[in-house]
Tab-separated table of C-alpha atoms in Angstrom:
chain	number	residue	atom	x	y	z
A	195	MET	CA	19.608	141.063	26.219
A	196	PRO	CA	22.411	142.095	23.792
A	197	ASN	CA	25.734	143.376	25.034
A	198	THR	CA	25.529	147.155	24.459
A	199	ALA	CA	29.301	147.500	24.833
A	200	LEU	CA	29.595	146.418	21.166
A	201	SER	CA	28.789	148.866	18.379
A	202	HIS	CA	25.244	148.378	17.146
A	203	LEU	CA	26.491	147.121	13.771
A	204	ASN	CA	28.704	144.600	15.550
A	205	GLN	CA	25.753	143.432	17.610
A	206	LEU	CA	23.649	143.071	14.466
A	207	LEU	CA	26.252	140.971	12.644
A	208	LYS	CA	26.858	138.823	15.722
A	209	GLU	CA	23.142	138.177	16.286
A	210	PHE	CA	22.730	137.006	12.670
A	211	HIS	CA	26.067	135.159	12.563
A	212	LEU	CA	27.290	137.145	9.537
A	213	ALA	CA	30.829	138.313	8.804
A	214	GLY	CA	31.835	141.810	7.843
A	215	LYS	CA	33.069	140.564	4.469
A	216	GLN	CA	29.619	139.175	3.661
A	217	LEU	CA	28.033	142.548	4.410
A	218	ALA	CA	30.670	144.316	2.278
A	219	GLU	CA	29.854	142.050	-0.675
A	220	TYR	CA	26.112	142.715	-0.332
A	221	LEU	CA	26.602	146.481	-0.170
A	222	ASN	CA	29.286	146.364	-2.890
A	223	VAL	CA	31.747	148.338	-0.755
A	224	ASP	CA	35.318	147.714	0.344
A	225	TYR	CA	35.641	145.545	3.461
A	226	SER	CA	37.826	148.176	5.135
A	227	LEU	CA	34.833	150.554	5.156
A	228	VAL	CA	32.699	147.992	6.994
A	229	SER	CA	35.530	147.527	9.513
A	230	LYS	CA	35.546	151.269	10.177
A	231	TRP	CA	31.768	151.257	10.670
A	232	ARG	CA	32.069	148.359	13.120
A	233	SER	CA	34.792	150.106	15.148
A	234	GLU	CA	32.876	153.422	14.872
A	235	LYS	CA	35.858	155.150	13.264
A	236	ARG	CA	33.436	156.078	10.449
A	237	ARG	CA	29.728	156.709	10.833
A	238	LEU	CA	27.142	155.019	8.677
A	239	ASN	CA	25.498	157.454	6.205
A	240	PRO	CA	21.667	157.331	5.805
A	241	GLU	CA	21.844	155.458	2.471
A	242	TYR	CA	23.792	152.507	3.825
A	243	THR	CA	21.924	152.560	7.121
A	244	HIS	CA	18.656	152.080	5.219
A	245	LYS	CA	20.088	149.276	3.039
A	246	ILE	CA	21.445	147.428	6.057
A	247	ALA	CA	18.201	147.794	8.035
A	248	LYS	CA	16.134	146.592	5.069
A	249	LEU	CA	18.402	143.572	4.556
A	250	PHE	CA	18.215	142.375	8.162
A	251	VAL	CA	14.471	142.937	8.526
A	252	ALA	CA	14.015	140.751	5.445
A	253	LEU	CA	16.356	138.099	6.845
A	254	ASP	CA	14.457	137.998	10.149
A	255	ALA	CA	10.963	137.861	8.709
A	256	LYS	CA	10.748	134.069	8.715
A	257	TYR	CA	11.740	134.076	12.395
A	258	GLU	CA	8.969	136.570	13.226
A	259	TYR	CA	11.600	139.225	13.952
A	260	LYS	CA	12.777	137.495	17.162
A	261	ARG	CA	16.404	138.496	16.650
A	262	ILE	CA	15.551	142.145	16.014
A	263	GLU	CA	13.343	142.116	19.114
A	264	ASN	CA	16.318	140.833	21.054
A	265	LEU	CA	18.601	143.573	19.708
A	266	LEU	CA	16.106	146.372	20.353
A	267	ASN	CA	15.094	144.854	23.686
A	268	ARG	CA	11.390	145.121	22.925
A	269	LYS	CA	8.483	142.923	21.864
A	270	PHE	CA	6.608	143.759	18.665
A	271	THR	CA	2.829	143.482	18.529
A	272	GLU	CA	1.266	141.438	15.757
A	273	LYS	CA	0.177	144.705	14.171
A	274	GLU	CA	3.728	146.068	14.160
A	275	LYS	CA	5.013	142.865	12.561
A	276	GLN	CA	2.675	143.490	9.589
A	277	LYS	CA	4.381	146.824	8.835
A	278	GLU	CA	7.813	145.956	7.440
A	279	ASP	CA	8.640	149.570	6.577
A	280	ALA	CA	8.051	150.612	10.191
A	281	LEU	CA	10.378	147.844	11.390
A	282	VAL	CA	13.055	149.013	8.926
A	283	THR	CA	12.727	152.539	10.302
A	284	LEU	CA	13.054	151.338	13.900
A	285	LEU	CA	16.175	149.365	13.012
A	286	GLU	CA	17.609	152.391	11.145
A	287	PHE	CA	17.220	154.571	14.241
A	288	TRP	CA	18.882	151.904	16.379
A	289	LEU	CA	21.806	151.527	13.958
A	290	ALA	CA	22.296	155.285	13.768
A	291	SER	CA	22.349	155.689	17.555
A	292	LYS	CA	25.719	155.612	19.287
A	293	ASN	CA	26.751	153.711	22.407
A	294	PRO	CA	27.867	155.723	25.412
A	295	GLU	CA	31.582	156.580	25.258
A	296	SER	CA	32.236	154.603	28.433
A	297	GLU	CA	31.158	151.381	26.751
A	298	ARG	CA	33.370	151.615	23.687
A	299	ASN	CA	36.423	150.033	25.346
A	300	SER	CA	34.673	146.822	26.360
A	301	ILE	CA	36.686	143.603	25.949
A	302	GLU	CA	33.953	142.417	23.588
A	303	ASN	CA	35.202	144.909	20.978
A	304	PHE	CA	38.518	143.069	20.800
A	305	MET	CA	37.312	139.477	20.686
A	306	SER	CA	37.952	137.354	17.616
A	307	ARG	CA	35.299	135.064	16.185
A	308	ARG	CA	37.175	132.119	17.720
A	309	ALA	CA	36.417	133.326	21.256
A	310	VAL	CA	33.685	131.361	23.039
A	311	LYS	CA	31.877	132.775	26.056
A	312	SER	CA	31.196	130.129	28.724
A	313	GLU	CA	29.189	130.077	31.923
A	314	TYR	CA	30.654	128.818	35.204
A	315	TYR	CA	30.082	128.974	38.964
A	316	ILE	CA	32.375	130.609	41.514
A	317	PHE	CA	32.696	129.479	45.162
A	318	SER	CA	34.678	131.611	47.606
A	319	GLY	CA	36.638	130.585	50.701
A	320	GLU	CA	36.862	127.257	52.522
A	321	ASP	CA	33.085	127.027	52.990
A	322	GLY	CA	32.715	127.681	49.274
A	323	ARG	CA	35.160	124.894	48.457
A	324	ARG	CA	33.160	122.467	50.610
A	325	ASP	CA	29.932	123.554	48.903
A	326	ALA	CA	31.555	123.138	45.482
A	327	VAL	CA	32.798	119.630	46.254
A	328	ASP	CA	29.384	118.669	47.682
A	329	ALA	CA	27.635	119.873	44.533
A	330	PHE	CA	30.194	118.102	42.322
A	331	LEU	CA	29.873	114.738	44.116
A	332	ASP	CA	26.076	114.918	44.378
A	333	TYR	CA	25.860	115.627	40.647
A	334	VAL	CA	28.249	112.818	39.688
A	335	ALA	CA	26.578	110.290	42.032
A	336	GLY	CA	23.583	110.255	39.687
A	337	SER	CA	25.719	108.971	36.800
A	338	SER	CA	26.852	105.394	36.168
A	339	GLY	CA	30.006	103.903	34.652
A	340	ASN	CA	31.889	107.205	34.758
A	341	ASN	CA	35.526	108.010	35.561
A	342	LEU	CA	36.560	110.703	38.028
A	343	TRP	CA	40.118	112.070	37.849
A	344	LEU	CA	41.316	114.043	40.879
A	345	PHE	CA	44.516	116.019	41.489
A	346	SER	CA	45.385	118.621	44.105
A	347	GLN	CA	48.537	120.381	45.308
A	348	GLU	CA	46.731	122.494	47.902
A	349	ASP	CA	47.037	121.999	51.666
A	350	ASN	CA	43.364	120.900	51.894
A	351	ARG	CA	42.683	122.605	55.223
A	352	TRP	CA	39.180	123.230	53.898
A	353	PHE	CA	38.782	119.462	54.158
A	354	SER	CA	40.811	118.315	57.160
A	355	GLU	CA	39.765	120.880	59.758
A	356	SER	CA	36.195	119.569	59.992
A	357	GLU	CA	35.609	115.979	61.155
A	358	GLU	CA	31.923	116.322	60.351
A	359	TYR	CA	32.712	117.351	56.799
A	360	GLN	CA	35.261	114.523	56.334
A	361	LEU	CA	32.617	111.937	57.206
A	362	ARG	CA	30.030	113.597	54.957
A	363	TRP	CA	32.589	113.753	52.132
A	364	GLN	CA	33.344	110.060	52.648
A	365	ASP	CA	29.653	109.126	52.383
A	366	LYS	CA	29.267	111.156	49.188
A	367	ASN	CA	32.223	109.335	47.632
A	368	PHE	CA	30.646	106.006	48.624
A	369	ASP	CA	27.486	107.131	46.798
A	370	VAL	CA	29.571	107.842	43.683
A	371	LEU	CA	31.300	104.436	43.837
A	372	SER	CA	28.101	102.517	44.561
A	373	ASN	CA	26.770	103.493	41.131
A	374	ASN	CA	29.575	101.687	39.250
A	375	ASN	CA	31.808	104.759	38.911
A	376	THR	CA	35.605	104.707	39.262
A	377	ILE	CA	37.699	107.295	41.094
A	378	HIS	CA	41.349	107.925	40.180
A	379	VAL	CA	43.185	110.202	42.620
A	380	ILE	CA	46.765	111.499	42.678
A	381	HIS	CA	47.864	111.982	46.279
A	382	PRO	CA	50.139	115.021	46.772
A	383	VAL	CA	53.852	114.742	47.620
A	384	ASP	CA	55.855	117.227	49.700
A	385	ARG	CA	59.600	117.472	50.273
A	386	ARG	CA	59.646	114.821	53.051
A	387	TYR	CA	56.730	112.806	51.667
A	388	ARG	CA	54.588	113.442	54.764
A	389	GLN	CA	51.681	114.652	52.687
A	390	VAL	CA	51.314	111.328	50.851
A	391	ALA	CA	50.470	109.566	54.119
A	392	GLN	CA	48.164	112.327	55.341
A	393	SER	CA	46.207	112.365	52.090
A	394	MET	CA	46.111	108.571	51.877
A	395	PHE	CA	44.841	108.232	55.464
A	396	ARG	CA	41.844	110.420	54.594
A	397	TRP	CA	41.058	108.298	51.553
A	398	LEU	CA	41.630	104.867	53.121
A	399	PRO	CA	37.985	103.870	53.747
A	400	ILE	CA	37.195	104.704	50.122
A	401	HIS	CA	40.236	102.863	48.746
A	402	LEU	CA	39.441	99.820	50.900
A	403	VAL	CA	35.801	99.502	49.915
A	404	GLY	CA	35.213	100.984	46.474
A	405	ASN	CA	36.845	101.066	43.065
A	406	ALA	CA	39.036	104.035	43.972
A	407	LEU	CA	42.578	103.881	42.617
A	408	ALA	CA	45.441	105.801	44.241
A	409	TYR	CA	48.479	107.289	42.483
A	410	TYR	CA	51.359	109.595	43.300
A	411	ILE	CA	53.958	111.488	41.263
A	412	PRO	CA	57.395	110.397	42.508
A	413	LYS	CA	59.117	113.518	41.178
A	414	TYR	CA	58.721	116.236	43.815
A	415	TRP	CA	58.011	119.812	42.819
A	416	ASP	CA	56.686	122.651	44.914
A	417	PRO	CA	55.185	125.438	42.779
A	418	GLU	CA	54.174	128.668	44.487
A	419	ILE	CA	50.848	128.547	42.662
A	420	LYS	CA	48.868	125.446	43.708
A	421	ILE	CA	46.130	123.918	41.563
A	422	THR	CA	43.250	121.543	42.152
A	423	ILE	CA	41.401	119.782	39.329
A	424	PHE	CA	38.497	117.400	39.949
A	425	LEU	CA	37.055	116.068	36.679
A	426	ALA	CA	34.015	113.883	36.058
A	427	GLU	CA	34.262	112.936	32.392
A	428	ASN	CA	31.647	114.572	30.164
A	429	MET	CA	29.923	116.086	33.203
A	430	ALA	CA	31.755	118.729	35.239
A	431	VAL	CA	35.150	119.940	36.397
A	432	LEU	CA	36.166	121.757	39.581
A	433	ILE	CA	39.233	123.982	39.318
A	434	GLY	CA	40.904	125.718	42.243
A	435	VAL	CA	43.976	127.957	42.260
A	436	THR	CA	45.746	129.317	45.339
A	437	SER	CA	49.094	130.796	46.268
A	438	GLU	CA	51.303	129.770	49.193
A	439	LYS	CA	51.014	133.336	50.502
A	440	PHE	CA	47.217	133.395	50.300
A	441	THR	CA	46.129	129.864	51.116
A	442	LYS	CA	42.975	131.016	52.912
A	443	LYS	CA	41.771	133.091	49.956
A	444	ILE	CA	40.778	130.121	47.860
A	445	GLN	CA	38.478	130.406	44.877
A	446	THR	CA	36.826	127.401	43.263
A	447	TYR	CA	35.335	127.340	39.778
A	448	LEU	CA	32.872	124.757	38.477
A	449	PHE	CA	32.534	124.329	34.702
A	450	THR	CA	30.288	122.135	32.587
A	451	ASP	CA	31.364	123.484	29.177
A	452	PRO	CA	32.563	120.557	26.958
A	453	GLU	CA	35.674	122.417	25.731
A	454	VAL	CA	36.763	123.215	29.289
A	455	LEU	CA	36.171	119.580	30.306
A	456	GLN	CA	38.297	118.345	27.406
A	457	ASN	CA	41.121	120.773	28.222
A	458	ALA	CA	41.049	119.707	31.876
A	459	ARG	CA	41.168	116.063	30.851
A	460	GLU	CA	44.251	116.648	28.692
A	461	VAL	CA	46.044	118.315	31.615
A	462	LEU	CA	45.075	115.503	34.001
A	463	MET	CA	46.108	112.739	31.584
A	464	GLU	CA	49.579	114.277	31.389
A	465	LEU	CA	49.792	114.231	35.197
A	466	PHE	CA	48.521	110.653	35.446
A	467	HIS	CA	51.060	109.523	32.831
A	468	GLN	CA	53.774	110.757	35.223
A	469	SER	CA	52.206	108.895	38.141
A	470	LEU	CA	52.708	105.495	39.757
A	471	ARG	CA	50.084	103.327	41.461
A	472	MET	CA	50.426	103.645	45.229
A	473	PHE	CA	49.282	100.161	46.198
A	474	HIS	CA	47.751	96.909	45.037
A	475	ARG	CA	44.344	95.804	46.256
A	476	TYR	CA	43.851	92.201	47.375
A	477	GLY	CA	40.685	90.242	47.996
A	478	PHE	CA	40.575	86.768	49.525
A	479	GLU	CA	40.988	85.267	46.048
A	480	SER	CA	44.501	86.828	45.820
A	481	ASN	CA	45.794	85.275	49.045
A	482	GLY	CA	48.910	83.750	47.467
A	483	GLU	CA	50.125	87.085	46.110
A	484	PHE	CA	49.139	88.840	49.327
A	485	PHE	CA	50.975	86.399	51.585
A	486	SER	CA	54.183	86.498	49.534
A	487	VAL	CA	54.338	90.257	50.112
A	488	PHE	CA	53.074	90.158	53.705
A	489	LYS	CA	55.910	87.794	54.713
A	490	LYS	CA	58.446	90.544	53.955
A	491	ILE	CA	57.645	91.863	57.437
A	492	VAL	CA	60.004	89.273	58.925
A	493	GLN	CA	62.586	88.843	56.183
A	494	ASP	CA	65.161	91.386	57.389
A	495	PRO	CA	65.929	93.346	60.592
A	496	ASN	CA	64.285	96.638	59.606
A	497	PRO	CA	61.809	97.888	62.248
A	498	VAL	CA	58.043	97.390	61.976
A	499	TYR	CA	54.997	99.324	63.219
A	500	TYR	CA	51.738	97.433	63.646
A	501	PHE	CA	48.557	99.399	64.410
A	502	SER	CA	45.465	97.435	65.416
A	503	GLY	CA	43.203	96.318	68.220
A	504	ALA	CA	43.588	92.647	67.307
A	505	PRO	CA	46.377	90.229	68.336
A	506	ILE	CA	49.478	90.779	66.246
A	507	LEU	CA	50.617	87.938	64.040
A	508	TYR	CA	54.166	86.693	64.673
A	509	MET	CA	53.636	87.298	68.413
A	510	VAL	CA	51.601	84.127	69.035
A	511	SER	CA	52.660	80.507	68.940
A	512	GLU	CA	51.954	78.005	66.206
A	513	LYS	CA	50.164	75.862	68.782
A	514	HIS	CA	47.607	78.582	69.587
A	515	LEU	CA	47.056	79.341	65.905
A	516	ARG	CA	46.343	75.659	65.263
A	517	GLU	CA	43.827	75.658	68.093
A	518	ALA	CA	42.105	78.596	66.437
A	519	LEU	CA	42.132	76.717	63.125
A	520	MET	CA	40.098	73.893	64.696
A	521	GLU	CA	37.275	76.343	65.481
A	522	ASN	CA	36.650	77.007	61.794
A	523	ASP	CA	34.402	74.912	59.580
A	524	TYR	CA	37.119	73.779	57.187
A	525	THR	CA	37.559	70.311	55.741
A	526	GLU	CA	40.402	68.150	57.037
A	527	LYS	CA	42.209	68.644	53.729
A	528	GLU	CA	41.919	72.419	54.017
A	529	LYS	CA	43.157	72.360	57.593
A	530	ARG	CA	46.267	70.395	56.534
A	531	GLU	CA	46.870	72.878	53.700
A	532	TYR	CA	46.578	75.857	56.066
A	533	GLU	CA	48.917	74.492	58.758
A	534	PHE	CA	52.115	75.585	56.997
A	535	THR	CA	50.715	79.072	56.387
A	536	LEU	CA	49.859	79.331	60.093
A	537	TYR	CA	53.397	78.292	60.980
A	538	GLN	CA	54.745	81.081	58.751
A	539	CYS	CA	52.583	83.549	60.727
A	540	SER	CA	53.786	82.324	64.129
A	541	PHE	CA	56.363	83.566	66.624
A	542	GLU	CA	58.479	80.447	66.080
A	543	TYR	CA	58.831	81.223	62.365
A	544	MET	CA	59.737	84.859	62.965
A	545	ARG	CA	62.432	83.983	65.519
A	546	ASN	CA	64.009	81.621	62.984
A	547	VAL	CA	64.334	84.239	60.243
A	548	SER	CA	64.650	87.649	61.916
A	549	SER	CA	64.853	89.642	65.133
A	550	MET	CA	63.587	92.985	63.939
A	551	PRO	CA	62.160	95.640	66.317
A	552	ILE	CA	58.336	95.762	66.404
A	553	THR	CA	56.208	98.496	67.926
A	554	TYR	CA	52.667	97.288	68.526
A	555	ILE	CA	50.320	100.313	68.577
A	556	ILE	CA	47.157	99.063	70.273
A	557	HIS	CA	44.057	101.103	69.599
A	558	GLU	CA	42.068	100.976	72.839
A	559	LYS	CA	38.689	101.867	71.345
A	560	GLN	CA	39.034	99.224	68.639
A	561	LEU	CA	40.084	96.629	71.208
A	562	ARG	CA	37.146	97.383	73.526
A	563	ARG	CA	34.772	96.784	70.628
A	564	LEU	CA	36.418	93.466	69.773
A	565	LEU	CA	36.182	92.272	73.383
A	566	LYS	CA	32.378	92.559	73.159
A	567	MET	CA	32.004	90.221	70.164
A	568	ASN	CA	31.123	86.524	70.351
A	569	ARG	CA	33.585	85.725	67.612
A	570	VAL	CA	36.116	87.773	65.680
A	571	MET	CA	37.362	87.492	62.120
A	572	MET	CA	41.161	87.837	61.985
A	573	ARG	CA	41.527	90.018	58.925
A	574	PHE	CA	45.220	89.761	58.101
A	575	LEU	CA	45.224	86.012	58.715
A	576	SER	CA	42.081	85.648	56.572
A	577	HIS	CA	43.891	87.291	53.662
A	578	CYS	CA	46.879	84.996	54.162
A	579	LEU	CA	44.620	81.911	53.969
A	580	GLY	CA	42.276	83.235	51.286
A	581	ARG	CA	39.061	82.799	53.273
A	582	PRO	CA	37.511	84.139	56.491
A	583	PHE	CA	39.296	82.927	59.624
A	584	TYR	CA	37.237	83.271	62.802
A	585	VAL	CA	38.136	82.817	66.454
A	586	SER	CA	35.856	82.626	69.465
A	587	GLN	CA	36.059	85.341	72.102
A	588	ALA	CA	37.905	82.927	74.404
A	589	VAL	CA	40.557	82.153	71.788
A	590	PHE	CA	40.753	85.812	70.792
A	591	ARG	CA	41.660	86.730	74.389
A	592	LYS	CA	44.132	83.882	74.610
A	593	LEU	CA	45.933	85.068	71.461
A	594	LEU	CA	45.875	88.650	72.693
A	595	VAL	CA	47.342	87.795	76.099
A	596	GLN	CA	50.028	85.569	74.610
A	597	GLY	CA	51.012	88.300	72.167
A	598	LEU	CA	51.344	90.808	75.007
A	599	GLU	CA	53.417	88.408	77.101
A	600	THR	CA	55.709	87.686	74.177
A	601	MET	CA	56.292	91.369	73.561
A	602	CYS	CA	57.032	92.019	77.220
A	603	ALA	CA	59.585	89.192	77.262
A	604	TYR	CA	61.858	90.588	74.523
A	605	ASP	CA	63.740	93.885	74.435
A	606	ASN	CA	63.254	94.490	70.707
A	607	PHE	CA	59.459	94.623	71.056
A	608	ASN	CA	57.513	97.633	72.296
A	609	ILE	CA	53.858	98.463	73.056
A	610	LEU	CA	52.077	101.803	72.764
A	611	LEU	CA	48.519	101.939	74.071
A	612	THR	CA	46.551	104.758	72.459
A	613	ASP	CA	43.039	106.024	73.084
A	614	TYR	CA	42.808	107.762	69.716
A	615	SER	CA	43.434	106.525	66.189
A	616	MET	CA	46.367	107.680	64.106
A	617	LEU	CA	43.873	107.367	61.240
A	618	TYR	CA	41.293	109.591	62.984
A	619	PRO	CA	38.366	110.028	62.412
A	620	TYR	CA	38.313	106.503	60.965
A	621	GLU	CA	38.320	103.858	63.698
A	622	ASP	CA	38.093	100.548	61.808
A	623	ILE	CA	41.379	100.288	59.926
A	624	ALA	CA	44.553	98.378	60.812
A	625	LEU	CA	47.984	98.870	59.280
A	626	PHE	CA	51.540	97.586	59.277
A	627	VAL	CA	54.628	99.282	57.879
A	628	LYS	CA	58.173	97.950	57.640
A	629	GLU	CA	60.899	100.524	57.099
A	630	ARG	CA	62.125	100.711	53.483
A	631	GLU	CA	60.197	97.555	52.566
A	632	VAL	CA	56.430	97.295	52.606
A	633	ALA	CA	53.236	98.685	54.149
A	634	GLY	CA	49.662	97.465	54.209
A	635	PHE	CA	46.137	98.249	55.378
A	636	VAL	CA	43.059	96.213	56.050
A	637	GLY	CA	39.512	97.225	56.869
A	638	THR	CA	38.583	95.966	60.308
A	639	HIS	CA	34.825	95.571	60.402
A	640	TYR	CA	35.671	92.316	62.159
A	641	GLU	CA	32.145	91.041	62.522
A	642	THR	CA	31.466	90.902	58.771
A	643	GLU	CA	33.111	89.699	55.585
A	644	LYS	CA	31.443	92.403	53.506
A	645	GLY	CA	33.843	94.635	51.612
A	646	ALA	CA	36.886	92.843	53.027
A	647	CYS	CA	40.058	93.794	51.186
A	648	ALA	CA	43.675	94.637	51.867
A	649	LEU	CA	45.977	97.252	50.365
A	650	ILE	CA	49.716	96.643	50.003
A	651	THR	CA	52.407	99.055	48.787
A	652	GLU	CA	56.096	98.565	48.127
A	653	GLU	CA	56.605	102.009	46.604
A	654	PRO	CA	59.669	103.425	48.443
A	655	SER	CA	58.339	106.980	48.788
A	656	VAL	CA	54.950	105.807	50.060
A	657	VAL	CA	56.475	103.354	52.541
A	658	ALA	CA	58.851	106.083	53.768
A	659	SER	CA	55.947	108.478	54.267
A	660	LEU	CA	53.904	105.931	56.226
A	661	PHE	CA	56.893	104.917	58.353
A	662	TYR	CA	57.609	108.565	59.144
A	663	SER	CA	53.975	109.119	60.155
A	664	CYS	CA	54.052	106.133	62.532
A	665	THR	CA	57.370	107.249	64.034
A	666	ASN	CA	56.070	110.752	64.592
A	667	PHE	CA	52.838	109.399	66.114
A	668	VAL	CA	54.764	107.226	68.610
A	669	LYS	CA	57.389	109.825	69.560
A	670	SER	CA	54.826	112.566	70.141
A	671	HIS	CA	52.221	110.400	71.926
A	672	PRO	CA	51.333	111.296	75.558
A	673	HIS	CA	51.751	107.596	76.541
A	674	ARG	CA	55.172	107.207	74.908
A	675	ASN	CA	56.891	106.836	78.313
A	676	MET	CA	54.429	104.229	79.555
A	677	SER	CA	56.266	100.904	79.894
A	678	LYS	CA	55.052	97.896	77.935
A	679	GLN	CA	54.441	96.067	81.205
A	680	GLU	CA	52.101	98.890	82.297
A	681	SER	CA	50.323	98.719	78.922
A	682	ARG	CA	49.984	94.947	79.263
A	683	ASP	CA	48.554	95.242	82.778
A	684	PHE	CA	46.068	97.899	81.638
A	685	ILE	CA	44.832	95.612	78.833
A	686	LEU	CA	44.591	92.604	81.153
A	687	GLU	CA	42.404	94.729	83.415
A	688	MET	CA	40.254	95.642	80.389
A	689	ILE	CA	39.823	91.945	79.641
A	690	GLU	CA	38.765	91.160	83.209
A	691	LYS	CA	36.266	94.023	83.277
A	692	SER	CA	34.796	92.987	79.936
A	693	ARG	CA	34.056	89.501	81.324
A	694	SER	CA	31.750	90.971	83.967
A	695	ILE	CA	29.730	93.037	81.487
């Protein structure tokens, strides 16, 4: 249906894609007169109305008068189409009629020919944002070999307040990555860099498993107007805009128009050019590079946080690590090659090079699961060696107990036993962070090698954010006043109970 807010002559020219100058040439009149007709400052006289109607009926004949039907909002019978004079008369009446006064000030009257009208979808509120993101990810998951570029400055409460939605969102991202797509995401930065850690924690399972690359913009800025842009190249873009004062009144727009997609891409490329990669991703094949960075944990006295359910490296003796080595199906040559690496992961090595404070955050739920397994793959140690390193349940418990005893014997070591994950709702991730130096993550599906990888960052702002998050977690934890001896005794009791199950 035509837009009746335009003058009828304007609608006619627009429908046939003709300019006013072309009509002026045909009628042999000055262009300014046509402009006055179009703006309705002058009325068409009967002579020119007839000429114009006759011209456009003739132009539309080969299209069976479809465009005139559209303008008049009616369907012609086959009999009517045979009477050209009658069609000219109908078009004359339509051209001579005037739009209601209330419609003359429509925005359409002021649009240039360069303006392009585009369709889009609007989603309101936090539920709307979740629906928009669901639709976006479901749509993109059907593509292959695509790039997604994501940036957001918003507080993302629409995302973080629902555990159920976080897990659903995670699965949808896995679907996108499983079809050979790549995700590039800029994690937001606030004044104290807390937001980097919070955003990264939510994305960790995706960064650990799929081809999802993380960035951040080191230069901090805090605009009052916050934007979100999620772009799937050549497919769709989500755009959200909120204000600090109205964070709950979020609106989300989904576009598929190619020009809008290209404009969004240009904006995002400028942001990504200002960004730095947050971490490097290591598989077993990159063990040499991984280990050279991992060893920085013990190379100076800065404090360390270690979050896991597994025995902490550097808290167990070289002797016990060598015993564990014998349980693996390595050749004698490989075992000799690995012995020096094991020494560099032992308590003896650490005591020779440093005496830094370590807080061992033991995740109770993760530990209970490990105590039920016949054998356990030591993830961090596997990445140091470059191949899976397994220990039997008996050796696992021996390493765990020795680590606890070591930590209880020295004042610069501390233990925090926690029944919930600082990475909640994700339960199978371990991390370490050394103040001002380095931080790393590893997926801890201990019973399988599938998808095993580690993430390491030495970016100062990212390390600072992660260290702050760990410090805040420990200082605000309900068990913060529980002594390490009490934590050790509780875990020893867990071990005894697990033997009887």
